[in-house]
mmCIF file of C-alpha atoms and ligand atoms in Angstrom:
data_model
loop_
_atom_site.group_PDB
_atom_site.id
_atom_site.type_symbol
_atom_site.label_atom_id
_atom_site.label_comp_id
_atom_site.label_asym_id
_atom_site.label_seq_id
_atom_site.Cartn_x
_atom_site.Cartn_y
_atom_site.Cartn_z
ATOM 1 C CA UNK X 1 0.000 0.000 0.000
ATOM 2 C CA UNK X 2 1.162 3.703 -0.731
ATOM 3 C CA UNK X 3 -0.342 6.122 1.346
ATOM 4 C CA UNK X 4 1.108 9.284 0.093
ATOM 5 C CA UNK X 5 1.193 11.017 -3.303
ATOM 6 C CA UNK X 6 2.102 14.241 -4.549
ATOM 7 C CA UNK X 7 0.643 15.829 -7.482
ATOM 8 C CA UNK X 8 3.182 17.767 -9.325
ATOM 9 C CA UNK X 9 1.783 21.029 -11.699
ATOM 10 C CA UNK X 10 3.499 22.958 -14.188
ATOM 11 C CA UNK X 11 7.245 23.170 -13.560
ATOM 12 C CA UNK X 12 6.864 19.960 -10.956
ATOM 13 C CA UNK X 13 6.972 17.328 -13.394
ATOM 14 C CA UNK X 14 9.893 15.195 -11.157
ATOM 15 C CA UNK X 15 10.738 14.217 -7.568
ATOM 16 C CA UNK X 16 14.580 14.639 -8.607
ATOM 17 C CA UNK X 17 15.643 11.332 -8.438
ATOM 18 C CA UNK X 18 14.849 7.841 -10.460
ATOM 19 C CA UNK X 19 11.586 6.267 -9.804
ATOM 20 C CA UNK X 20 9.761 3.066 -10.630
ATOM 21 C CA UNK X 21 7.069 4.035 -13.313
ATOM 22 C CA UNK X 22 3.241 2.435 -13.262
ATOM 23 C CA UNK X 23 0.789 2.892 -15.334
ATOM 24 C CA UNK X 24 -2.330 2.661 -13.921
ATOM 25 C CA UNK X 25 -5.567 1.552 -15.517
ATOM 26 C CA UNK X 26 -8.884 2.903 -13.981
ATOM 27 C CA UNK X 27 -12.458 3.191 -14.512
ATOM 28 C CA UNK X 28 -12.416 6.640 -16.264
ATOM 29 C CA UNK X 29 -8.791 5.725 -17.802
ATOM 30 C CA UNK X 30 -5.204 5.519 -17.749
ATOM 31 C CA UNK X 31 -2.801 7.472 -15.202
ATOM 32 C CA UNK X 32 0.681 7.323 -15.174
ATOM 33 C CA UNK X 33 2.278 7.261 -11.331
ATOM 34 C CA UNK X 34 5.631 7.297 -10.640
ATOM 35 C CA UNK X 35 6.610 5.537 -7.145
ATOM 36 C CA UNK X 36 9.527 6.926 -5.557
ATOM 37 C CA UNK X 37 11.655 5.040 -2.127
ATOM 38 C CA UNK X 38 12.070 7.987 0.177
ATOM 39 C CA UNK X 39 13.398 7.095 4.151
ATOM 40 C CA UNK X 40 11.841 3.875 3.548
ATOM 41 C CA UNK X 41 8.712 4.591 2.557
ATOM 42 C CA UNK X 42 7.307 4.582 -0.856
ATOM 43 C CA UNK X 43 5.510 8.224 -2.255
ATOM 44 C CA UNK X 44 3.315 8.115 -5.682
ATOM 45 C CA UNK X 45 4.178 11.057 -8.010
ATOM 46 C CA UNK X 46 1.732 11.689 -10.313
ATOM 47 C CA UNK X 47 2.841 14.610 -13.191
ATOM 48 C CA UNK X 48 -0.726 15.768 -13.247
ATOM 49 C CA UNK X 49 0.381 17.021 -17.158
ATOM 50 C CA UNK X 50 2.052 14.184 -18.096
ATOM 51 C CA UNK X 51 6.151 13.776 -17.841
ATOM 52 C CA UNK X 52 6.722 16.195 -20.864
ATOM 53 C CA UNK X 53 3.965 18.741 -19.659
ATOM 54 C CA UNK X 54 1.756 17.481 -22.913
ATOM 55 C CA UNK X 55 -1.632 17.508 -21.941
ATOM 56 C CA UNK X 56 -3.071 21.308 -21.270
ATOM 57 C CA UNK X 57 -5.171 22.101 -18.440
ATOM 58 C CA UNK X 58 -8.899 21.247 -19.472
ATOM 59 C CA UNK X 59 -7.635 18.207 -21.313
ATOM 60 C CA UNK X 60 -6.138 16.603 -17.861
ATOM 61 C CA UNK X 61 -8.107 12.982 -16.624
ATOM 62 C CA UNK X 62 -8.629 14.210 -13.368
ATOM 63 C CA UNK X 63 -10.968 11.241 -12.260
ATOM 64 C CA UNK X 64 -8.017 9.126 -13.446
ATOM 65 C CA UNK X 65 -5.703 10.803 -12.072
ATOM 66 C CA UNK X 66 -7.254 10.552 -8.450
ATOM 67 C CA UNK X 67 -8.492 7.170 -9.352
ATOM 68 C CA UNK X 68 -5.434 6.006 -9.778
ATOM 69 C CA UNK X 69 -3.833 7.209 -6.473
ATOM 70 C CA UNK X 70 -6.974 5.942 -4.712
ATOM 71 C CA UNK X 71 -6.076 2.370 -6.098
ATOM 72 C CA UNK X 72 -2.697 1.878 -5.015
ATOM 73 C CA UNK X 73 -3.722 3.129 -1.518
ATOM 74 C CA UNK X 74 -3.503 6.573 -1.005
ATOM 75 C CA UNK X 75 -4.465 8.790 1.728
ATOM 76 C CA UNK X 76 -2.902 11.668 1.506
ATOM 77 C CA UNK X 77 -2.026 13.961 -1.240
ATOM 78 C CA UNK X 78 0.037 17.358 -1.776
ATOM 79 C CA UNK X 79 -0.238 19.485 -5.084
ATOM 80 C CA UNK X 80 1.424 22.532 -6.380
ATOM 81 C CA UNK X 81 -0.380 24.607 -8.333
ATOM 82 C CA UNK X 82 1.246 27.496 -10.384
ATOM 83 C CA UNK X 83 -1.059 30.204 -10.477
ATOM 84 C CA UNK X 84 -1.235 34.050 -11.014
ATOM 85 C CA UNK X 85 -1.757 36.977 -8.582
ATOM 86 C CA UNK X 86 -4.326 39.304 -7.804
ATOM 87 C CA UNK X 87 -3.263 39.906 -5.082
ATOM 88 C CA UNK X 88 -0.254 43.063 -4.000
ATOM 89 C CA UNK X 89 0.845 40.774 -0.657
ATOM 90 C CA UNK X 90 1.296 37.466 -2.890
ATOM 91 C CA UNK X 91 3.971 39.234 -5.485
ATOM 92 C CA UNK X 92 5.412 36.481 -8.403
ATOM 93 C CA UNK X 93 7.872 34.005 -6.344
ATOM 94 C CA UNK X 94 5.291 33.671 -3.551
ATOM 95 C CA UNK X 95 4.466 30.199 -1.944
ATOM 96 C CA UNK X 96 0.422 30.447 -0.600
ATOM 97 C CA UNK X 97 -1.255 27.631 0.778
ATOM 98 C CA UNK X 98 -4.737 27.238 -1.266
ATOM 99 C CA UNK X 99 -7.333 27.358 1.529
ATOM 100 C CA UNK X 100 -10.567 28.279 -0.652
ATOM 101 C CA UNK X 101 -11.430 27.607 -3.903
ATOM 102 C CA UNK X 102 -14.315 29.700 -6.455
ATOM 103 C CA UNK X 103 -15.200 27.173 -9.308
ATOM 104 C CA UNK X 104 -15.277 29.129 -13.132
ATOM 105 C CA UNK X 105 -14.430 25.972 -15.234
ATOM 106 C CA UNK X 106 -17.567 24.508 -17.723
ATOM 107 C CA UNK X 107 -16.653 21.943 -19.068
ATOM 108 C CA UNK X 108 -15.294 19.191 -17.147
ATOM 109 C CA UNK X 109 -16.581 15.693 -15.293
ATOM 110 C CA UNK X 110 -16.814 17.365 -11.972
ATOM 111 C CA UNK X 111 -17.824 13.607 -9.760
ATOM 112 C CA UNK X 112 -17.327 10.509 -9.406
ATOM 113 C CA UNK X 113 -21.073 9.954 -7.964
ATOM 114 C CA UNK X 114 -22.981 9.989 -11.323
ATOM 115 C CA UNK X 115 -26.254 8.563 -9.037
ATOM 116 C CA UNK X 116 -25.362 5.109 -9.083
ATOM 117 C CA UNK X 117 -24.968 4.641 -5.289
ATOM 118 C CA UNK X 118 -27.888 7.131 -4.688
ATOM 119 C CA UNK X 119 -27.259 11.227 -4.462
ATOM 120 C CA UNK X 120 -24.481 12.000 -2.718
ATOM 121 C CA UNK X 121 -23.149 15.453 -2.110
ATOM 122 C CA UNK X 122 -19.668 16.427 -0.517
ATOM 123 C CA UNK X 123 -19.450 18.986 2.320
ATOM 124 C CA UNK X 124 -16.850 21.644 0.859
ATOM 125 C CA UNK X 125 -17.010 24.268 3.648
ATOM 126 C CA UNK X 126 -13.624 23.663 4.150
ATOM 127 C CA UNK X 127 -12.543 22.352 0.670
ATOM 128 C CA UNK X 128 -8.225 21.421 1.452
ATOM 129 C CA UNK X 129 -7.392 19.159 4.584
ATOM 130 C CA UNK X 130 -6.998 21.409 7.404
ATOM 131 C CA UNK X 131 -4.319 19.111 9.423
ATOM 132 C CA UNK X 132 -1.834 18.671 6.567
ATOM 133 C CA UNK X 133 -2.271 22.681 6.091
ATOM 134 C CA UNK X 134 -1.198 22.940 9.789
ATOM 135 C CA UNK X 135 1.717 20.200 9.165
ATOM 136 C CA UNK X 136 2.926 21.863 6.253
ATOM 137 C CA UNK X 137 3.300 25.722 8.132
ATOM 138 C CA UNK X 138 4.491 23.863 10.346
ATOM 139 C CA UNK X 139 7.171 22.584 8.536
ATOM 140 C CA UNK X 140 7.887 25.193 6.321
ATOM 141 C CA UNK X 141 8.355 27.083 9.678
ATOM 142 C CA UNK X 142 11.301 24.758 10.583
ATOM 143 C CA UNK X 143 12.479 24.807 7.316
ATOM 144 C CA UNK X 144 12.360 28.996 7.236
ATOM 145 C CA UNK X 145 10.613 29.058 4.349
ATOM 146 C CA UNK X 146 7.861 31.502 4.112
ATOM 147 C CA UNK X 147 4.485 29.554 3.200
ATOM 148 C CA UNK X 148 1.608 32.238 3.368
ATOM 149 C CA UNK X 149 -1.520 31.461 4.002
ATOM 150 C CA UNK X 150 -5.684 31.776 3.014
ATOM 151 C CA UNK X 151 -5.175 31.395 -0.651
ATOM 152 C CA UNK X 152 -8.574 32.329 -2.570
ATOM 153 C CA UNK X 153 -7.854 30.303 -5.564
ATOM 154 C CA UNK X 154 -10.294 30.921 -8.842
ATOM 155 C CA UNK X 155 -10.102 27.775 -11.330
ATOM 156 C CA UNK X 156 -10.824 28.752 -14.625
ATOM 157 C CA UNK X 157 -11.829 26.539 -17.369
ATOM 158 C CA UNK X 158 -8.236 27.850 -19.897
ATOM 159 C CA UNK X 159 -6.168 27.189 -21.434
ATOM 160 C CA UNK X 160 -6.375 30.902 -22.793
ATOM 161 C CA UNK X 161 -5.369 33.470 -19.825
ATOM 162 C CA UNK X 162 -8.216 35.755 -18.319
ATOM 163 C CA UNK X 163 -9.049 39.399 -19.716
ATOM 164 C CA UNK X 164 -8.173 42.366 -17.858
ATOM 165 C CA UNK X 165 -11.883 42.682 -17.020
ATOM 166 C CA UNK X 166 -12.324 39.025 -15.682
ATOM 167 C CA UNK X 167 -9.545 39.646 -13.315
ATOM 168 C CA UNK X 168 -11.460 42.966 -11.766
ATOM 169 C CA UNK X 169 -14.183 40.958 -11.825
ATOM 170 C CA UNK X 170 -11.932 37.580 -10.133
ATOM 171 C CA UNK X 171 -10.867 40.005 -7.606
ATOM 172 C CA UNK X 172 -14.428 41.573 -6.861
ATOM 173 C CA UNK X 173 -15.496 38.687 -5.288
ATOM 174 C CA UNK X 174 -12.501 37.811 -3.233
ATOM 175 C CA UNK X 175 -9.806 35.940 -5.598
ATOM 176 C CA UNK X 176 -6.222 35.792 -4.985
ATOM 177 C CA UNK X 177 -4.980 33.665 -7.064
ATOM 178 C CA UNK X 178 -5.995 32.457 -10.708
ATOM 179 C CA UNK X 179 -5.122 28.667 -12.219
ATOM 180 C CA UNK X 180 -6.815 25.905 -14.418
ATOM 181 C CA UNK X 181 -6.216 22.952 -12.789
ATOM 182 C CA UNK X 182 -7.171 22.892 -8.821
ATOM 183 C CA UNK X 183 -10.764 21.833 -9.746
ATOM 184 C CA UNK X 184 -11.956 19.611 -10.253
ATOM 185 C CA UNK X 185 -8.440 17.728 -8.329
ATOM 186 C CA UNK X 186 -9.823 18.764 -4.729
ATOM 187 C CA UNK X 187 -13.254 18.465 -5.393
ATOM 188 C CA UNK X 188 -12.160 14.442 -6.595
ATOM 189 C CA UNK X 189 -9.708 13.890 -3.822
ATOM 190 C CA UNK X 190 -12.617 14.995 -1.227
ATOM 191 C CA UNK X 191 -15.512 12.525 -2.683
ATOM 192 C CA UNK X 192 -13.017 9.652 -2.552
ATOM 193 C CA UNK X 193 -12.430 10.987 1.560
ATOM 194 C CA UNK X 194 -9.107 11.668 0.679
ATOM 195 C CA UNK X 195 -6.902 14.469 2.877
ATOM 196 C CA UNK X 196 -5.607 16.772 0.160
ATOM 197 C CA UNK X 197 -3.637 20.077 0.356
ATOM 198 C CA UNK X 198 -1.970 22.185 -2.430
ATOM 199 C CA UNK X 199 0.295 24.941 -2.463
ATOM 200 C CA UNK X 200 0.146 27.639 -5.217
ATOM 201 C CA UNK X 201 3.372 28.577 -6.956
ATOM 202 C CA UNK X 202 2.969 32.562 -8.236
ATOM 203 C CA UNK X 203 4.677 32.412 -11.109
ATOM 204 C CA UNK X 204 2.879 35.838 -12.631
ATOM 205 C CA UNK X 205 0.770 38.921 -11.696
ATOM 206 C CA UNK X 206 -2.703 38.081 -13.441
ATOM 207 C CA UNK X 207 -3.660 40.236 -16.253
ATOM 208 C CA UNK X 208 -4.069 43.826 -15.437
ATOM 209 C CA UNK X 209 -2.689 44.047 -12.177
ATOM 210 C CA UNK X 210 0.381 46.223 -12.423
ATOM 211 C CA UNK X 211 1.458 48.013 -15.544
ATOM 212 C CA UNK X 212 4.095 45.310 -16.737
ATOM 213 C CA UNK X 213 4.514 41.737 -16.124
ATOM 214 C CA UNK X 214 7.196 39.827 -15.625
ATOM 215 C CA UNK X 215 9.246 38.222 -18.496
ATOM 216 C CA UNK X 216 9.146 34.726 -19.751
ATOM 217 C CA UNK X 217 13.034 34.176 -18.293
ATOM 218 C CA UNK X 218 12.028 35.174 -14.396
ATOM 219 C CA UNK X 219 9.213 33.044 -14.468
ATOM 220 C CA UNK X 220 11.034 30.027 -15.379
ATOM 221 C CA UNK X 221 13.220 31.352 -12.615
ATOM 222 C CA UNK X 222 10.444 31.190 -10.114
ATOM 223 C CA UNK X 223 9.647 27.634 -11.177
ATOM 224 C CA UNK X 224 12.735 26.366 -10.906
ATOM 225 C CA UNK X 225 13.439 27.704 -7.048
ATOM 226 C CA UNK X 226 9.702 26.343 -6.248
ATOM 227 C CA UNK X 227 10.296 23.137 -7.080
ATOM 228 C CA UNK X 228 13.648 22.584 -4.958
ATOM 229 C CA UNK X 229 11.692 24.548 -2.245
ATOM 230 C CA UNK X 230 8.326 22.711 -2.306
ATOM 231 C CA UNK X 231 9.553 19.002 -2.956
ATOM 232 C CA UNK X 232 11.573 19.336 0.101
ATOM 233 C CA UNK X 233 8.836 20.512 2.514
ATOM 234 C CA UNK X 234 6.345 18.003 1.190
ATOM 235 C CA UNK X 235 8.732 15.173 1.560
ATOM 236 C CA UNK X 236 9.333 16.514 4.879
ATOM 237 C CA UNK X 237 5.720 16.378 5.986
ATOM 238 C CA UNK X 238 5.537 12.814 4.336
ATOM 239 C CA UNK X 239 8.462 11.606 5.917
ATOM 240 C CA UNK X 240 8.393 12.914 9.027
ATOM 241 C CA UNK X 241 4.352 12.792 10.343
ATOM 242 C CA UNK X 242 2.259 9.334 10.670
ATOM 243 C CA UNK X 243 -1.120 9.082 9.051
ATOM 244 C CA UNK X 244 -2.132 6.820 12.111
ATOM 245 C CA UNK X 245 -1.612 9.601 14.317
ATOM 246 C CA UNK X 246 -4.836 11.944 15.527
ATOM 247 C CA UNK X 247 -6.767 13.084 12.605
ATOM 248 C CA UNK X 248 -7.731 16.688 13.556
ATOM 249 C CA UNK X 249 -9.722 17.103 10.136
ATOM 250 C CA UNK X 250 -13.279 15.999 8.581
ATOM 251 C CA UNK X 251 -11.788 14.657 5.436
ATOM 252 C CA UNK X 252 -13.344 10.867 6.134
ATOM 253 C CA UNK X 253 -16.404 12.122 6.821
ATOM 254 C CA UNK X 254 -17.380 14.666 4.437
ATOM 255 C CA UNK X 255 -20.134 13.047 1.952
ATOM 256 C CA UNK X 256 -24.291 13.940 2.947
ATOM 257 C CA UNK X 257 -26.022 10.825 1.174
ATOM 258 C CA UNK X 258 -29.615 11.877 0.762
HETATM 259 N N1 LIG N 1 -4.136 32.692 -15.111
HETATM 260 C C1 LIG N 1 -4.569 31.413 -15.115
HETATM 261 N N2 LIG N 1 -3.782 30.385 -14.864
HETATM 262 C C2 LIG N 1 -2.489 30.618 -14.575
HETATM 263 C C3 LIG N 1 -1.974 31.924 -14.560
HETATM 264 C C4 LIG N 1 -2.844 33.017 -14.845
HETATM 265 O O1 LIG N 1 -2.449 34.205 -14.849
HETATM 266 N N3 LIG N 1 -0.655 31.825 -14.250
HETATM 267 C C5 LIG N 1 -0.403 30.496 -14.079
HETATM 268 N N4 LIG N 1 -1.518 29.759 -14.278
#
């Protein structure tokens, strides 16, 4: 059994080091996992666009994807994200722990409960795990790295970047952050009862938000950093917490059957 994955995003498409590779066959697909032997314990990476970044955002198998992870075990899962900023206190470089999510995509399979096993809804008050967001300030504490925190994160459907106008309107309604990808992930994770917890990468100031953006050359820049900095801290949390300890989150029981 493997208990632990981490979903990689753009820019995370590696734990660094060689890995056995599985491919995965599921209801709703394939899904490629790569299992990696850290402190004697095995961790699934999943590339959630593929090893050579090839599949774009509303093209991704999430239900696979999760499906996949859910098969071979796991528990507990930790995503990057990158993401733009609407946000002045979360400038391009910034680490921010998602803690909210505001749903623009259209056209994706958004469930695994079709009505099969009766109606079943999932309780998303509190949509990202709330214990592994406390391990991993925790341990980014230790580690001095600066994590911030209460990430508003608005999924939109892409791949084409927002207009200046959607981004007023993004940040109207209490945005921080902009991606493509962080729904329907959580959303899948949570149905299957699964503790899940993503950090967004800034890699960019969304559209409109100061005069001139960044160039192509810093953000791969930013990327590059993020990744050293955020595989470390999530194989610190994996390696150095027990699932079997006290759960202090709802994550088991969060589906209303009516
Ligand atoms: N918008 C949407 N998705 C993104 C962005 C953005 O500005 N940056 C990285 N992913």
């Amino acid at each position: 059994m493997i208990t632990k994955a981490i979903i990689g995003g753009t820019g995370v498409y590696d734990l660094g080091e060689k890995t056995e590779e599985k491919n995965i066959t599921t209801n709703y697909g394939e899904a490629k996992v790569y299992i990696k032997e850290i402190a004697g314990q095995k961790i699934a990476f999943l590339p959630r666009h593929g090893a050579q970044h090839s599949v774009p955002p509303h093209r991704i198998n999430f239900r696979a994807n999760i499906s996949a992870l859910q098969k071979l075990g796991v528990k507990e899962i930790l995503a990057t994200a990158a993401v733009g900023s609407m946000n002045m206190d979360f400038p391009p470089g910034s680490l921010v722990l998602l803690d909210q999510f505001i749903d623009f995509t259209k056209a994706r399979p958004l469930t695994f409960y079709e009505g099969e096993e009766g109606v079943i809804h999932t309780d998303m008050r509190k949509p990202y795990c709330g214990r592994l967001q406390k391990i991993l300030l925790q341990k980014a504490a230790t580690k001095k790295l600066e994590l911030k925190q209460k990430g508003v994160y608005v999924c939109v459907e892409g791949p084409r970047f927002e207009t200046e106008a959607e981004i007023k309107f993004y940040r109207h309604i209490g945005g921080d952050l902009v991606g493509m990808t962080n729904v329907p992930e959580v959303v899948l994770a949570r149905e299957l009862q699964m503790c899940y917890a993503a950090v967004g990468i800034v890699v960019n100031w969304c559209n409109g938000v100061v005069p001139e953006d960044i160039s192509h050359d810093e953000i791969i820049t930013i990327m590059k950093e993020a990744k050293e900095k955020i595989s470390s801290l999530f194989i610190k949390v994996f390696t150095e917490h027990n699932e079997n300890g006290a759960f202090e989150c709802n994550c088991q029981n969060c589906l209303i059957e009516l």
